Short mmCIF file of C-alpha atoms in Angstrom, two decimals:
data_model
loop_
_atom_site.label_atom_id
_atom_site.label_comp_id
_atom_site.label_asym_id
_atom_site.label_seq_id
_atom_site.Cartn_x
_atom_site.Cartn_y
_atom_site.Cartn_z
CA UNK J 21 0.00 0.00 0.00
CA UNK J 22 1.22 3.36 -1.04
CA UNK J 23 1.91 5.43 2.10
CA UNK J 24 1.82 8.76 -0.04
CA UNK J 25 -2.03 7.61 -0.74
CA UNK J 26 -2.73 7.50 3.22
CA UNK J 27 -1.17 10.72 3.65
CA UNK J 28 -3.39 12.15 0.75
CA UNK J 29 -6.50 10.91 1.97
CA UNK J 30 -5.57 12.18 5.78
CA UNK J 31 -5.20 15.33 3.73
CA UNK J 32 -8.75 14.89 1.96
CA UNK J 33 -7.59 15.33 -1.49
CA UNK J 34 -10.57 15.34 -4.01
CA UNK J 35 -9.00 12.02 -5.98
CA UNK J 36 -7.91 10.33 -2.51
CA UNK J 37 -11.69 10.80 -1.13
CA UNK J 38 -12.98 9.40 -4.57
CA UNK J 39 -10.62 6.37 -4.45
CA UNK J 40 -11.37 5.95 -0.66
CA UNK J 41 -14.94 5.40 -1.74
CA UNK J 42 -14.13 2.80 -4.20
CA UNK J 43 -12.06 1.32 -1.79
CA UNK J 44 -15.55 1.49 0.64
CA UNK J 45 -17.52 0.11 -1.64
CA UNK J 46 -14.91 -3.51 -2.60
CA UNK J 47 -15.21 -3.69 1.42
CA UNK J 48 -19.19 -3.53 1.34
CA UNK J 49 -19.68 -5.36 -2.06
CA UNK J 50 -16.79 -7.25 -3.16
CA UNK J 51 -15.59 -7.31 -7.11
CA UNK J 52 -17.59 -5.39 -9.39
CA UNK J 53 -17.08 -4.33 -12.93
CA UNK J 54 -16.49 -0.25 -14.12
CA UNK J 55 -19.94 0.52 -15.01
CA UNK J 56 -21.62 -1.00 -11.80
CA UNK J 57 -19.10 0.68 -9.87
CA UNK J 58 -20.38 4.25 -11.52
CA UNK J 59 -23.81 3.92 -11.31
CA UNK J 60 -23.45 3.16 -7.64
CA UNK J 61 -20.84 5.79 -6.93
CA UNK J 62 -22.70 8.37 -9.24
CA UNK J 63 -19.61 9.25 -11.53
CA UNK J 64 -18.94 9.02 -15.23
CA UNK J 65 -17.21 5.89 -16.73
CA UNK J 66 -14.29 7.83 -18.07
CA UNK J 67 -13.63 9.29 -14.37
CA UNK J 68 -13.75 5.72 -12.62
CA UNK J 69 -11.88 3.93 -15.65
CA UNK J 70 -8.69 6.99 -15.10
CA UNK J 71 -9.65 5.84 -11.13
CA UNK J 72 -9.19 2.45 -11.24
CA UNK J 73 -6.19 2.56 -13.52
CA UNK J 74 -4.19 4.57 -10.93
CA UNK J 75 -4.96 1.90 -8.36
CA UNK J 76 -4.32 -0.81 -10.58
CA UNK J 77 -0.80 0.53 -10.62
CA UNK J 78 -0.74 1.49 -7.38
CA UNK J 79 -1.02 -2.27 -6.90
CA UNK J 80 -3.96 -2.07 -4.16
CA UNK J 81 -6.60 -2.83 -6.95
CA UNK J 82 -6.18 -5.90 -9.36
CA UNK J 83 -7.82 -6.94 -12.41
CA UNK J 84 -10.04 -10.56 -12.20
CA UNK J 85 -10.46 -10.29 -15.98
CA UNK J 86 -13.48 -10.76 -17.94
CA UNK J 87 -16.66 -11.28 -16.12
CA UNK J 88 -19.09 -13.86 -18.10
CA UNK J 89 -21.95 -12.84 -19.42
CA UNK J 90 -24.90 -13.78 -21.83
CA UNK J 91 -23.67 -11.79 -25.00
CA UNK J 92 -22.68 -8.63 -25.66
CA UNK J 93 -19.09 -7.37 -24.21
CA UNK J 94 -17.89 -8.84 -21.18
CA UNK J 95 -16.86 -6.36 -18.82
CA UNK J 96 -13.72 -6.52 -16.84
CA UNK J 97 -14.19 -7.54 -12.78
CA UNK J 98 -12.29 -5.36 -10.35
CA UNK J 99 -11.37 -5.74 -6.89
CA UNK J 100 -9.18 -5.05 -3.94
CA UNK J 101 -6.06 -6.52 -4.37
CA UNK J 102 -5.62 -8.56 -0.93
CA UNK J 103 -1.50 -8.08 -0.51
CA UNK J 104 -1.71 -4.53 -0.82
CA UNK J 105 -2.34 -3.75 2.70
CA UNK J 106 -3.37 -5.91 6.22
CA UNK J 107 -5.19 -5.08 9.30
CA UNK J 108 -4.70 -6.32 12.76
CA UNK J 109 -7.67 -6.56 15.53
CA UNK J 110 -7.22 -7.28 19.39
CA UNK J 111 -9.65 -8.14 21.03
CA UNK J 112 -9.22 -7.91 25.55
CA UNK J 113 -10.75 -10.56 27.24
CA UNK J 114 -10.81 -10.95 31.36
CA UNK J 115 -8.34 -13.49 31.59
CA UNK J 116 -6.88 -13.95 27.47
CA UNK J 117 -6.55 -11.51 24.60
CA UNK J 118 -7.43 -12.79 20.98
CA UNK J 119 -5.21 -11.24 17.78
CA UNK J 120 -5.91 -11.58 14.31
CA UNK J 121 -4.53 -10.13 10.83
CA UNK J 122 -6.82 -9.69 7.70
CA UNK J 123 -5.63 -9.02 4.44
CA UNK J 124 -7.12 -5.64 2.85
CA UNK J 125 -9.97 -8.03 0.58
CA UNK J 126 -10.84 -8.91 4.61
CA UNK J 127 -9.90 -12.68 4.68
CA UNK J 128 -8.50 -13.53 7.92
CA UNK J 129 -4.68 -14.48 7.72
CA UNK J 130 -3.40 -15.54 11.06
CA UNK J 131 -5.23 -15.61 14.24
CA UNK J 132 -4.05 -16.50 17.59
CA UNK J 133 -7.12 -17.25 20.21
CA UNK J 134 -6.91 -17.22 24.11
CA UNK J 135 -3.40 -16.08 24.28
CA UNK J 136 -2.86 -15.83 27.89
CA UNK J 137 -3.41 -12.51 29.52
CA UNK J 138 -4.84 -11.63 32.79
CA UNK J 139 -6.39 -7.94 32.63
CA UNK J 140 -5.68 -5.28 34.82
CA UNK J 141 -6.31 -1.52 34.42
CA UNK J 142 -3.13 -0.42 34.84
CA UNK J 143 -0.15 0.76 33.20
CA UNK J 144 1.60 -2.53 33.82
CA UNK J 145 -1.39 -4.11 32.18
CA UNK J 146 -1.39 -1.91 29.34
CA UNK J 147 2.46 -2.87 28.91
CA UNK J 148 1.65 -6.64 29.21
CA UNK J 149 -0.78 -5.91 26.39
CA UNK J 150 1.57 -4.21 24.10
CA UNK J 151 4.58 -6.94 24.46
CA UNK J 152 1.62 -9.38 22.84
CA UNK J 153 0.79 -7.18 20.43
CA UNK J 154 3.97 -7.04 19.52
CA UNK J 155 5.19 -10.71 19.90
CA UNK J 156 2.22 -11.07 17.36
CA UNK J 157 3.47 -9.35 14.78
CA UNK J 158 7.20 -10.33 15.45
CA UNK J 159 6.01 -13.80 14.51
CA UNK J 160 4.52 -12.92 11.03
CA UNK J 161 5.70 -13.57 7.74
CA UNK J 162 4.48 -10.52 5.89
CA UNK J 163 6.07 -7.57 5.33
CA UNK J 164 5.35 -5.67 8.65
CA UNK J 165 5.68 -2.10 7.06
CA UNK J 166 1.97 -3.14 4.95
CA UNK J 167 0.46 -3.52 8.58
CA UNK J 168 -1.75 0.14 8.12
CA UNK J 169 -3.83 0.20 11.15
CA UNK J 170 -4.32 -1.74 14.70
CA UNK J 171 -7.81 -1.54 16.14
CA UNK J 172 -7.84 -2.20 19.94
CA UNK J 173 -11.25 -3.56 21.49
CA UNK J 174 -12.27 -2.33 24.94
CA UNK J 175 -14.51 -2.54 27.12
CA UNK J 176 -16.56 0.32 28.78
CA UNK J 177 -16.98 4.11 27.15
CA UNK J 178 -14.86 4.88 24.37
CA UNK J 179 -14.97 7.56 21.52
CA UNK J 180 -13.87 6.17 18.75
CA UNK J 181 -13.81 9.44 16.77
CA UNK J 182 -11.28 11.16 19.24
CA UNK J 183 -9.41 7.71 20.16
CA UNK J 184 -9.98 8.04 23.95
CA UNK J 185 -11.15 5.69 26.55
CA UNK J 186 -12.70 6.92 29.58
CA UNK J 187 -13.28 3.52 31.34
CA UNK J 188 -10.21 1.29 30.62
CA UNK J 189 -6.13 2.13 30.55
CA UNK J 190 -7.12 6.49 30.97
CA UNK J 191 -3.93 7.10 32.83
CA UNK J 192 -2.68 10.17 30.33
CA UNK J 193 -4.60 13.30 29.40
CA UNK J 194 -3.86 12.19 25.64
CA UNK J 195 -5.88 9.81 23.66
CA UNK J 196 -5.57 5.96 24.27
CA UNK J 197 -5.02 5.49 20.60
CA UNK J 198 -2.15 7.86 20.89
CA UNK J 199 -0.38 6.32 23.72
CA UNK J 200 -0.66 2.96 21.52
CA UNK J 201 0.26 4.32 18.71
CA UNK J 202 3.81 5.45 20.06
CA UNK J 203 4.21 1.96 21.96
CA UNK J 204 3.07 0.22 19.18
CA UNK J 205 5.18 2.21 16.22
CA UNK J 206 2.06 1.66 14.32
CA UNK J 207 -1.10 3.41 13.99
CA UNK J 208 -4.06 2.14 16.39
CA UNK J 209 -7.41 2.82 16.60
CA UNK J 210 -9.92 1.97 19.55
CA UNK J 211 -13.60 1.05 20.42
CA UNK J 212 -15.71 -0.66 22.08
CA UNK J 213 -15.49 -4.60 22.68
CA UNK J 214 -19.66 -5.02 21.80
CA UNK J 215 -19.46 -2.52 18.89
CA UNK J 216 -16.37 -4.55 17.70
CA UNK J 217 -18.62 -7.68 18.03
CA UNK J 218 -21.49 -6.09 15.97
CA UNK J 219 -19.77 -4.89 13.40
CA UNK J 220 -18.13 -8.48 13.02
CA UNK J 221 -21.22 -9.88 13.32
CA UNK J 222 -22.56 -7.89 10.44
CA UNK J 223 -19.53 -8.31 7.90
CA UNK J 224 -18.94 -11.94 8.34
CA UNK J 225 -21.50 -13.24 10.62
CA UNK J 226 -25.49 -14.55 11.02
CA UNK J 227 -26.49 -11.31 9.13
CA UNK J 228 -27.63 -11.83 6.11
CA UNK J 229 -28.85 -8.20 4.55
CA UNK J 230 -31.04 -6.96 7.56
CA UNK J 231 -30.27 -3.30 8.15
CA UNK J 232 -31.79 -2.62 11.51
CA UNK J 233 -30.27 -4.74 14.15
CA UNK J 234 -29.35 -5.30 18.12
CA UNK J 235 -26.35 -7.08 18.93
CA UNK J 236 -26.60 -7.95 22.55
CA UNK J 237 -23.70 -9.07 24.22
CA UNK J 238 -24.10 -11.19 27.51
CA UNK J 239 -20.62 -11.19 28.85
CA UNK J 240 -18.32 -10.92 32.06
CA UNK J 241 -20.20 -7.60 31.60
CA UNK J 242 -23.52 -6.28 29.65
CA UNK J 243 -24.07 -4.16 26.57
CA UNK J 244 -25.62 -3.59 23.56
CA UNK J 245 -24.68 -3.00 19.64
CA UNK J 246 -26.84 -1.07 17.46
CA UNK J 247 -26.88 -0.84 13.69
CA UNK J 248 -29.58 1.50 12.14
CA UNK J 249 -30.09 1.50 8.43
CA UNK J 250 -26.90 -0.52 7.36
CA UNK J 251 -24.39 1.58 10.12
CA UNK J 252 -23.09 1.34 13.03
CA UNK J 253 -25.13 4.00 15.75
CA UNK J 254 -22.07 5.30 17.87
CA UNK J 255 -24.41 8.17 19.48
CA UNK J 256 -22.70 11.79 20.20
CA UNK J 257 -19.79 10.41 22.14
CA UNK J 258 -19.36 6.97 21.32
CA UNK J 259 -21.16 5.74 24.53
CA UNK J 260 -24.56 4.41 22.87
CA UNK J 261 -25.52 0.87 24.18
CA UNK J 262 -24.38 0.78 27.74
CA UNK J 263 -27.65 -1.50 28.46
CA UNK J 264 -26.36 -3.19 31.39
CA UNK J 265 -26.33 0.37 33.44
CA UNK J 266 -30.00 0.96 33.37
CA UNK J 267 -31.30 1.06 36.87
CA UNK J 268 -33.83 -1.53 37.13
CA UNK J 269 -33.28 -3.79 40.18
CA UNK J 270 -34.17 -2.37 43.99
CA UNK J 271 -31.19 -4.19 45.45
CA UNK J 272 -27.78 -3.23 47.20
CA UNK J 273 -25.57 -5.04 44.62
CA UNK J 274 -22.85 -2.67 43.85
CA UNK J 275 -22.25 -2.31 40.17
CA UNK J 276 -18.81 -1.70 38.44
CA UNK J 277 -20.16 1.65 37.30
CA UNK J 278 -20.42 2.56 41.24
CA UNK J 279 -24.24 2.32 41.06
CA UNK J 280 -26.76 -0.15 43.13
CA UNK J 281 -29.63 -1.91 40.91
CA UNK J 282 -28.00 -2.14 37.29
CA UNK J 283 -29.44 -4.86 35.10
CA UNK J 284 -25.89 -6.10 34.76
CA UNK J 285 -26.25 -6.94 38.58
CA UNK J 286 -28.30 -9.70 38.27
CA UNK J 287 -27.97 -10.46 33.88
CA UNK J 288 -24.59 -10.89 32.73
CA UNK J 289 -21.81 -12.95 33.25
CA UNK J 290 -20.74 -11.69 36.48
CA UNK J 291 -23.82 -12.01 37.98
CA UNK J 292 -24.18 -16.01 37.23
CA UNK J 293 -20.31 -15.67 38.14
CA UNK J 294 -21.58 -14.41 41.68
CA UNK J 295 -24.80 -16.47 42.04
CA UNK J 296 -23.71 -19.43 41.44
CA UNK J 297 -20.91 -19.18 44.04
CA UNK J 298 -23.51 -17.33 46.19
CA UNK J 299 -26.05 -21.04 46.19
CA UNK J 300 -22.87 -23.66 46.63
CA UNK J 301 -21.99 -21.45 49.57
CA UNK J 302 -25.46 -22.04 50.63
CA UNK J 303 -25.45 -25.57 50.29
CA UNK J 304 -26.88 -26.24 46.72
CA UNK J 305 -24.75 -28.94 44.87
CA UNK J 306 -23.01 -28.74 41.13
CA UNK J 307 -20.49 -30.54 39.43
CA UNK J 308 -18.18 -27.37 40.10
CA UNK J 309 -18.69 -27.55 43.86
CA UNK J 310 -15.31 -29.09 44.49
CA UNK J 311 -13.53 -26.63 42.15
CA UNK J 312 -14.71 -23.38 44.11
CA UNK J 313 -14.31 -24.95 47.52
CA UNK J 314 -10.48 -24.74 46.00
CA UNK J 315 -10.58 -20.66 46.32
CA UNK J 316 -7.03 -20.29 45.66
CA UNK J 317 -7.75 -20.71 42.07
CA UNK J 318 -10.89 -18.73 41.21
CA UNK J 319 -12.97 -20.36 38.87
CA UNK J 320 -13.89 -18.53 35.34
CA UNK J 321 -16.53 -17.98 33.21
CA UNK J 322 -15.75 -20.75 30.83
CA UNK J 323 -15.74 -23.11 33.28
CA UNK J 324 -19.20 -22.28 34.06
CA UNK J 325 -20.33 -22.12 30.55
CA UNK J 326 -18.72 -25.78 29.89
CA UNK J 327 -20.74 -26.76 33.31
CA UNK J 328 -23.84 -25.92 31.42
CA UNK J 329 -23.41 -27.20 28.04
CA UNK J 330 -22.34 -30.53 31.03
CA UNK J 331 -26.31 -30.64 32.01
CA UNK J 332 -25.49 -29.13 35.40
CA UNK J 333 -29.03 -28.62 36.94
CA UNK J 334 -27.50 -26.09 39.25
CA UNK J 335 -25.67 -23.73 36.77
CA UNK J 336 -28.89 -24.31 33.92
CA UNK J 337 -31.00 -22.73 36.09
CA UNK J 338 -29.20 -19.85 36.89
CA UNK J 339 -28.92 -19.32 33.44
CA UNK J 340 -32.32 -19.92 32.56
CA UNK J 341 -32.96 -16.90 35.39
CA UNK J 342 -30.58 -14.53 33.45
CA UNK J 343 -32.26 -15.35 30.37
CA UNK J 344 -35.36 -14.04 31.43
CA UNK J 345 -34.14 -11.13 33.13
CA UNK J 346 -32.53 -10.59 29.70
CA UNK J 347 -35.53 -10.94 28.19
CA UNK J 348 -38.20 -8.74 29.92
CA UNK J 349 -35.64 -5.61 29.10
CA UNK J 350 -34.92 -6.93 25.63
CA UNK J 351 -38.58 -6.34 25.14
CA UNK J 352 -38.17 -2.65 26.10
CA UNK J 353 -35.34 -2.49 23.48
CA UNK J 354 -37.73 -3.86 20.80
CA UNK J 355 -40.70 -1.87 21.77
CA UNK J 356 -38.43 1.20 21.08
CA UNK J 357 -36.51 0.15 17.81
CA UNK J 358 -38.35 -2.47 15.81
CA UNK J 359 -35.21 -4.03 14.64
CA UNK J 360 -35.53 -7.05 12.27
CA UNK J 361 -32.82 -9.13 13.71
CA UNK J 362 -32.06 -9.34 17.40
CA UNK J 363 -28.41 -11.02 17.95
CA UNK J 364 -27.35 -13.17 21.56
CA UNK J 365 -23.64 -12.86 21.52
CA UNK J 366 -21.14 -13.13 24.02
CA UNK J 367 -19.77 -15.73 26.26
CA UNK J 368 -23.38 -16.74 27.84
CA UNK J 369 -24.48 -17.48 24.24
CA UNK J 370 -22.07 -20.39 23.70
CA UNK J 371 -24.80 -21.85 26.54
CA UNK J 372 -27.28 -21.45 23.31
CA UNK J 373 -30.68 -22.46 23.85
CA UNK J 374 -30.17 -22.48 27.85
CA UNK J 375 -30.19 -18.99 27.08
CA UNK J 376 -32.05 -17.70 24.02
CA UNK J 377 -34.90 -20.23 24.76
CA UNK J 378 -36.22 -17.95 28.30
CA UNK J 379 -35.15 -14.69 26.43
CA UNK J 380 -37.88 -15.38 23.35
CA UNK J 381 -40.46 -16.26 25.95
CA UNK J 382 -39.86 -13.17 27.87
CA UNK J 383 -39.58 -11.17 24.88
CA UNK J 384 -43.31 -12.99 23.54
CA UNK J 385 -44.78 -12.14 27.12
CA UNK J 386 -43.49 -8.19 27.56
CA UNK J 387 -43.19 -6.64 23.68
CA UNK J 388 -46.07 -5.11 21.98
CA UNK J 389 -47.20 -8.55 19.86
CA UNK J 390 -47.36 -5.99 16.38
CA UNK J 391 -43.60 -4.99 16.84
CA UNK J 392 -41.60 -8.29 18.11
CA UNK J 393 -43.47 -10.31 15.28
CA UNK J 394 -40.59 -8.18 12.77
CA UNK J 395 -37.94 -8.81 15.19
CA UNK J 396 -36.05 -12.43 14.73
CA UNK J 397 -34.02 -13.70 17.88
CA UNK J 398 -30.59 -15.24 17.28
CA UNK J 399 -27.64 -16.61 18.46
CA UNK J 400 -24.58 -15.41 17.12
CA UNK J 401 -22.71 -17.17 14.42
CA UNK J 402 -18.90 -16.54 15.20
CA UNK J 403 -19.70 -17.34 18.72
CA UNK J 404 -15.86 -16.39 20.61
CA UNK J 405 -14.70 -15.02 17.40
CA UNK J 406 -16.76 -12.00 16.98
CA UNK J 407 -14.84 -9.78 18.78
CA UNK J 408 -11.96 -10.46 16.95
CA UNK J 409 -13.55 -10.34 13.47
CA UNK J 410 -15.06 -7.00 14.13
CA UNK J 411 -11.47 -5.80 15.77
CA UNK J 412 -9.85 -6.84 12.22
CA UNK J 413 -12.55 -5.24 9.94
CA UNK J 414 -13.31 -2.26 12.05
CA UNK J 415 -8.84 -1.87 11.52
CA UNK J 416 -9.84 -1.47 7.90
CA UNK J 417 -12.94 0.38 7.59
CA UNK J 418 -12.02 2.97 9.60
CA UNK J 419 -8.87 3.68 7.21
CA UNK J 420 -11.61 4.05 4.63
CA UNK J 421 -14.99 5.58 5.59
CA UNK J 422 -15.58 9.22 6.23
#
């Protein structure tokens, strides 16, 4: 990839913005031919033929020769030439981090999953991070200088616009995406872990042309993903979707946020983290009673999940509980924004129908009938690897939109 291009289009040049919105639409729509490619950008043949033929040569466009049709000329297929340029997403779990590289046609070129990492908001944590990073990319094969952007995943507020995080690693009065940036030698940008997980969902995932969605993402934590029309709905800040911080329980559980009643107190993963431990403390048996008795080693999310995909009674119900907690306040959401596709992601949805099964029936019981009948209720398709998907593809699409 030509470096003198990304400078041009960080300068907004008139030809870099038009060949950034080529580049847009290959990410959206894959190959398409010249005259396809001017209807939908609105410009003349000639003007996207003299385009195309400067990023032919500038090698981040190639030529898939003749496209086969039923008579008449067949027109030449264009597309994004996938060497020209790569893309690496990191996505922060609680006790692993997940890296991947795509190439710039978005096929995913090495991934490393559940690389051990045990996360801590601090600067030592941050630096833990960064040696990963950077272990990652020591290890490819690729030319390293083609790596054009990092997108870091995190959880809590972020403004991905002005590369700051207020909840995680803000221990400089500079943006997180700076501070990265220097540590890194590359450029990095940030956002959140559930938008990440969306916007994964969307490119490569269960979505198959719905434009309205909710990705919901049942976690350590809570929160919520929303695409409107085709794009992802950041709100004014960056801080749309915080979902688990709406006050609706009358108890005294303190929540991360420093509040007492968030729905993230008693629906998310921390909450069957807590309640489970809570009941075998109580006397209630599971197969993972012996395990916490052991409290030097705390037990993990996983763990639990792989309890309940075991058929532990204990740890199924609990579930079950969260699911329609879930759902009653799901209801709200589609009462409000009609979507036509309503996505369970995050580590409670590997449980799958434990889960979605009491979040439909709540969903049936508390929605207006008229709206949740548009509204389909899914699991998510890349499961664990959403995160990382969206990390990857949100590294290249914010090179490229406006």
């Amino acid at each position: 990839m030509n470096q003198q291009f990304l400078k041009e289009i960080e300068k907004g040049s008139k030809s870099a913005l038009v060949k950034k919105r080529i580049i847009t639409h290959y990410i959206y729509n894959g190959s398409s031919t010249i005259p396809d490619l001017s209807k939908e950008l609105d410009l003349s043949v000639p003007t996207v033929t003299k385009f195309i033929g400067e990023m032919c040569d500038d090698g981040y466009i190639n030529d898939y020769g003749k496209l086969e049709t039923s008579g008449g000329r067949h027109p030449n297929l264009y597309g994004l030439n996938p060497e020209s340029g790569y893309f690496l997403g990191v996505d922060i779990k609680r006790f692993a981090v997940n890296i991947g590289l795509i190439n710039f046609k978005g096929d995913m070129v090495e991934l490393k999953m559940n690389i051990p990492y045990n996360f801590e908001n601090s600067i030592e944590g941050m630096n833990e991070l960064c040696k990963l990073i950077l272990n990652f990319i020591r290890k490819l094969t690729i030319n390293k200088e083609k790596i054009l952007n990092i997108n870091v995943n995190v959880s809590g507020r972020v403004n991905p616009e002005s590369g700051y995080s207020f909840s995680q690693f803000n221990f400089e009065e500079r943006p997180l995406a700076d501070v990265l940036s220097e540590k890194l030698g590359y450029k990095v940008t940030v956002d959140n872990d559930t938008r990440a997980m969306t916007y994964g969902e969307y490119m490569q995932g269960c979505v198959k042309g719905e434009k309205d969605i909710i990705f919901v993402n049942v976690s350590w934590g809570l929160g919520i993903g929303i695409i409107i029309d085709g794009k992802i709905y950041t709100g004014k800040s960056g801080f749309s979707g915080e979902f688990g911080h709406m006050s609706t329980y009358d108890n005294e559980i303190i929540c991360h946020c420093g509040k007492k009643g968030c729905l993230e107190t008693e629906a998310s993963g921390s909450a069957l983290h807590r309640i489970l431990l809570e009941r075998i403390r109580n006397g209630e048996s599971s197969i993972l009673s012996t395990r916490i008795a052991a409290e030097e080693d705390p037990i993990t999310l996983d763990e639990i999940i792989a309890a309940v995909n075991k058929e532990d009674l204990l740890c199924i119900e609990i579930v079950e509980e969260i699911g329609q907690k879930l759902g009653k306040q799901i209801a709200g959401l589609i009462n409000i924004f009609n979507p036509e596709l309503v996505i369970i992601g995050g580590t409670l949805s590997l449980t799958s129908d434990y889960i979605t099964q009491p979040i439909k029936t709540a969903v049936r019981k508390y929605s207006l009938n008229l709206v949740n009948k548009d509204s389909a209720i899914i699991t998510s398709k890349l499961k664990d690897k959403a995160g990382i998907v969206g990390a990857c593809m949100l590294a290249r699409s914010r090179m490229f939109e406006s």
